[in-house]
Amino acid sequence: MAMIEIDNVSKSFTLHNQGGATIEVMRGASLSVAAGECVALVGASGSGKSTVMRMIYGNYLAASGRIVVGGLDVARAAPREILSLRRDTLGYVSQFLRVVPRVPTLDVVAEPLRAVGVPEDEARDRSAAMLARLNVPETLWHLSPTTFSGGEQQRVNIARGFIHAYPALLLDEPTASLDGGNREVVLSLIEEAKARGAAIVGIFHDETARARVCDREIDVTGFSPQAAA
Amino acid sequence: MTPLLSVHGLTKRYGAHLGCGDVSFDLFPGEVLGIVGESGSGKSTLLNCLAGHLPPDAGQVIFDTRADGQRDVLTMSEPERRMLGRTDWAFVHQHARDGLRMGVSAGGNVGERLMAVGARNYGDIRDSAIDWLGRVEISETRVDDRPTTFSGGMQQRLQIARNLVTGPRLVFMDEPTGGLDVSVQARLLDLLRGLVRDMGLSAIVVTHDLAVVRLLAHRLMVMKDGHVVEHGLTDQVLDDPQHAYTQLLVSSVLQV
Amino acid sequence: MTEQSYNFAYLDEQTKRMIRRAILKGLAIPGYQVPFASREMPTPYGWGTGGVQVSAATLTPDDTFKVIDQGADDTTNAVSIRRFFERTAGVAVTTKTSEATVIQTRHRIPEEPLTEGQILVYQVPIPEPLRFLEPRETETRKMHALEEYGLMHVKLYEDIARHGHIATSYAYPVKVEERYVMDPSPIPKFDNPKLEMAAIQLFGAGREQRIYAIPPYTGIVSLDFEDHPFEPTKADHPCGLCGAADSYLDEVITDDAGGRMFVCSDTDYCESRRAQGHRGKDAA
């Protein structure tokens, strides 16, 4: 069975404070990702790549259809079921870093491990190893990432997404704003995740990277209401 | 899994005015529930009804007690409810001076709940107090100082230590970061997150600060005019709000 | 004005009945503070108006009355109250502890053990032991009702934290018959063990309008910590006049050159011992 399965999903936004206008952004979206597979979402900007990712993560509500991740239908699940899915099964590397200010980078990265019960020392050690691998200078480990540059924040996000061996991963532009060396590290992290059986859905503007790690491409333009009509 | 707290149809009226109406939800162990809404939306009324500070007109507040399993807190005897209030429950007030004894040393403030449940060894009580001051980042050297000599952030951390020393399972928080500098708020949020995770606490946090709930709460309830208008995963409610009022609330936040 | 202008023991019979009801209730619930309608007395608050009302409601024409203030029969307060009841009740008075049937006291328990049939009446300034930490009367009543006494130990904790030991040396809180926490009035903690006695003990607080009581042979425990146990302390000297080593002592400054002596605070006890031939080092 597929690790991530989207079946006939639609999505619309109702803007109550702008005359109650309803904007339908997606209809009949379906896709399936097996364990060990990496699928790239492609399509012009605004075509709904991020919307698909957010719906899989439970961040956006689907209007209809099924979104099954690791056996759980995210479109119907209770909040605590989604929280437990995110803790154990589904990782997300977003383009934005949202953390409590003041918390050191080492702890920010260790947090997903602490959440699944890894002891503090071990979580910190693994966090340090991951940060070192991503070439985040050790001098920054004890500072909050809120003050970091874009590329550094991006690597902290990646470290958080890969530190726990999630069976399913969502990657939103993981190689954007990275230099060649770090890009290579991220691509090998993705390859390792696939090798251990992770199902991955990603958005990659970087075509060479996409060609290297992705098994398939899905054009989300096909999910637009116009295409379905 | 049994919910730690199960609320059904909780209603409180102030004469003709509705404080909160027909509120129902479950809270599971380890979950943090945020309640947001503007002033007068009923969020504080709800919190006070839940914590037993205010008698509601209708509804049930069922708590999974250690001894007897699920019990309706509202039909408990007052001694039972007060016992719960100093063992399994904790209440963190917005203003630390409402939750502290300002004339008693920091150590005495933390030790009070221990003594209230029968601790009678001075050395042990003091060791626990010092341990807890350390956990909330207050130096051992301040153990004999009164909270009047503490900054606002320290007072708030002391209040948290005083509340958590008996290892409660459910913490009610009323605007815990209100009235604090933003830098102090961040430190407090980090502390609370760590304590929630490490102690497996459940918490109900009332605030009007959406940034606080995004970082602290797993789930979010949005209240307006005494009613819950939206309820869901915190980031989903904030990023894909469904109700007109929530959309207004989210779009009204000033960006920095 | 003649003595006959007063009802027996000054108070009218209705008032005495009301006070007796409060006393009986207090005896039935040892350590519980019973509210009563305290009357205006011809002495100011703080001069024993609570004790005087309890004595007035307790005295019968056959009683022998003794009054001590800080252990002494001869201080202004003691003399005034003794004379008050001499005039208004016409009762016999004495300074001998063993001869008295009703003893009104301020701040002491006599050294000589009291016996069945005797009544000890205390003057109480502030009856509520929880008051200094919890100013709300509604809350302290609830705490007594629900036996929530953690706060009492907070007070002792603060003592140790500040002074290294329990520095409370008078009005030391006790638990009565494993139920109510009670303020024994400002007696020195040296007297606390004597609270377990054969006589009836009545406590009257006039300004605060409370009466409470300890029936004979009631169990009284002074609050403490396991690692800081209760200790009844006194000055580490024998009495300079009678040589007693077991009585509570007052320190008396004798000159401007630092000279001082320690004497029994209980004047009757000291005099009785001297009458038996005991002599201390300072006795003339």
Short mmCIF file of N, CA, C and O in Angstrom, two decimals, chain C residues 235-240 250-263 281-282:
data_model
loop_
_atom_site.label_atom_id
_atom_site.label_comp_id
_atom_site.label_asym_id
_atom_site.label_seq_id
_atom_site.Cartn_x
_atom_site.Cartn_y
_atom_site.Cartn_z
N ALA C 235 15.21 30.50 79.64
CA ALA C 235 16.56 30.98 79.95
C ALA C 235 17.29 29.89 80.72
O ALA C 235 16.72 29.24 81.60
N ASP C 236 18.55 29.69 80.38
CA ASP C 236 19.30 28.57 80.93
C ASP C 236 19.93 28.96 82.28
O ASP C 236 21.15 29.06 82.41
N HIS C 237 19.08 29.21 83.28
CA HIS C 237 19.55 29.61 84.62
C HIS C 237 18.58 29.05 85.64
O HIS C 237 17.43 28.77 85.31
N PRO C 238 18.97 28.94 86.89
CA PRO C 238 17.99 28.71 87.95
C PRO C 238 17.44 30.07 88.42
O PRO C 238 18.05 31.11 88.15
N CYS C 239 16.31 30.05 89.12
CA CYS C 239 15.73 31.29 89.63
C CYS C 239 16.67 31.90 90.68
O CYS C 239 17.17 31.20 91.57
N GLY C 240 16.91 33.20 90.56
CA GLY C 240 17.82 33.87 91.50
C GLY C 240 17.28 33.92 92.91
O GLY C 240 18.04 34.05 93.88
N ASP C 250 11.92 35.36 84.20
CA ASP C 250 12.00 36.71 83.65
C ASP C 250 13.40 37.22 83.91
O ASP C 250 14.00 36.94 84.96
N GLU C 251 13.90 38.00 82.95
CA GLU C 251 15.21 38.62 83.15
C GLU C 251 14.96 40.01 83.74
O GLU C 251 14.20 40.80 83.18
N VAL C 252 15.59 40.31 84.88
CA VAL C 252 15.38 41.59 85.53
C VAL C 252 16.70 42.36 85.57
O VAL C 252 17.72 41.82 86.00
N ILE C 253 16.68 43.58 85.04
CA ILE C 253 17.88 44.42 85.07
C ILE C 253 17.93 45.09 86.45
O ILE C 253 16.95 45.67 86.91
N THR C 254 19.05 44.95 87.11
CA THR C 254 19.11 45.40 88.51
C THR C 254 19.84 46.72 88.69
O THR C 254 19.68 47.38 89.72
N ASP C 255 20.68 47.12 87.76
CA ASP C 255 21.38 48.39 87.91
C ASP C 255 21.76 48.92 86.53
O ASP C 255 21.40 48.32 85.53
N ASP C 256 22.52 50.02 86.49
CA ASP C 256 22.92 50.59 85.20
C ASP C 256 24.23 50.00 84.71
O ASP C 256 24.75 50.41 83.70
N ALA C 257 24.79 49.05 85.45
CA ALA C 257 26.11 48.53 85.11
C ALA C 257 26.04 47.13 84.51
O ALA C 257 27.01 46.38 84.55
N GLY C 258 24.88 46.80 83.95
CA GLY C 258 24.77 45.49 83.31
C GLY C 258 24.39 44.39 84.27
O GLY C 258 24.34 43.23 83.90
N GLY C 259 24.12 44.73 85.51
CA GLY C 259 23.72 43.72 86.48
C GLY C 259 22.33 43.20 86.16
O GLY C 259 21.45 43.95 85.73
N ARG C 260 22.11 41.92 86.29
CA ARG C 260 20.79 41.37 85.99
C ARG C 260 20.60 40.10 86.78
O ARG C 260 21.57 39.48 87.24
N MET C 261 19.35 39.74 86.95
CA MET C 261 19.07 38.47 87.59
C MET C 261 17.87 37.81 86.90
O MET C 261 17.07 38.47 86.24
N PHE C 262 17.82 36.48 87.05
CA PHE C 262 16.69 35.74 86.48
C PHE C 262 15.82 35.29 87.63
O PHE C 262 16.32 34.71 88.61
N VAL C 263 14.51 35.62 87.51
CA VAL C 263 13.59 35.20 88.57
C VAL C 263 12.37 34.52 87.95
O VAL C 263 12.03 34.77 86.79
N LYS C 281 20.68 32.11 94.36
CA LYS C 281 21.96 32.79 94.64
C LYS C 281 21.78 34.28 94.89
O LYS C 281 22.61 34.92 95.53
N ASP C 282 20.70 34.87 94.37
CA ASP C 282 20.52 36.31 94.52
C ASP C 282 19.59 36.65 95.69
O ASP C 282 19.28 37.82 95.93
#
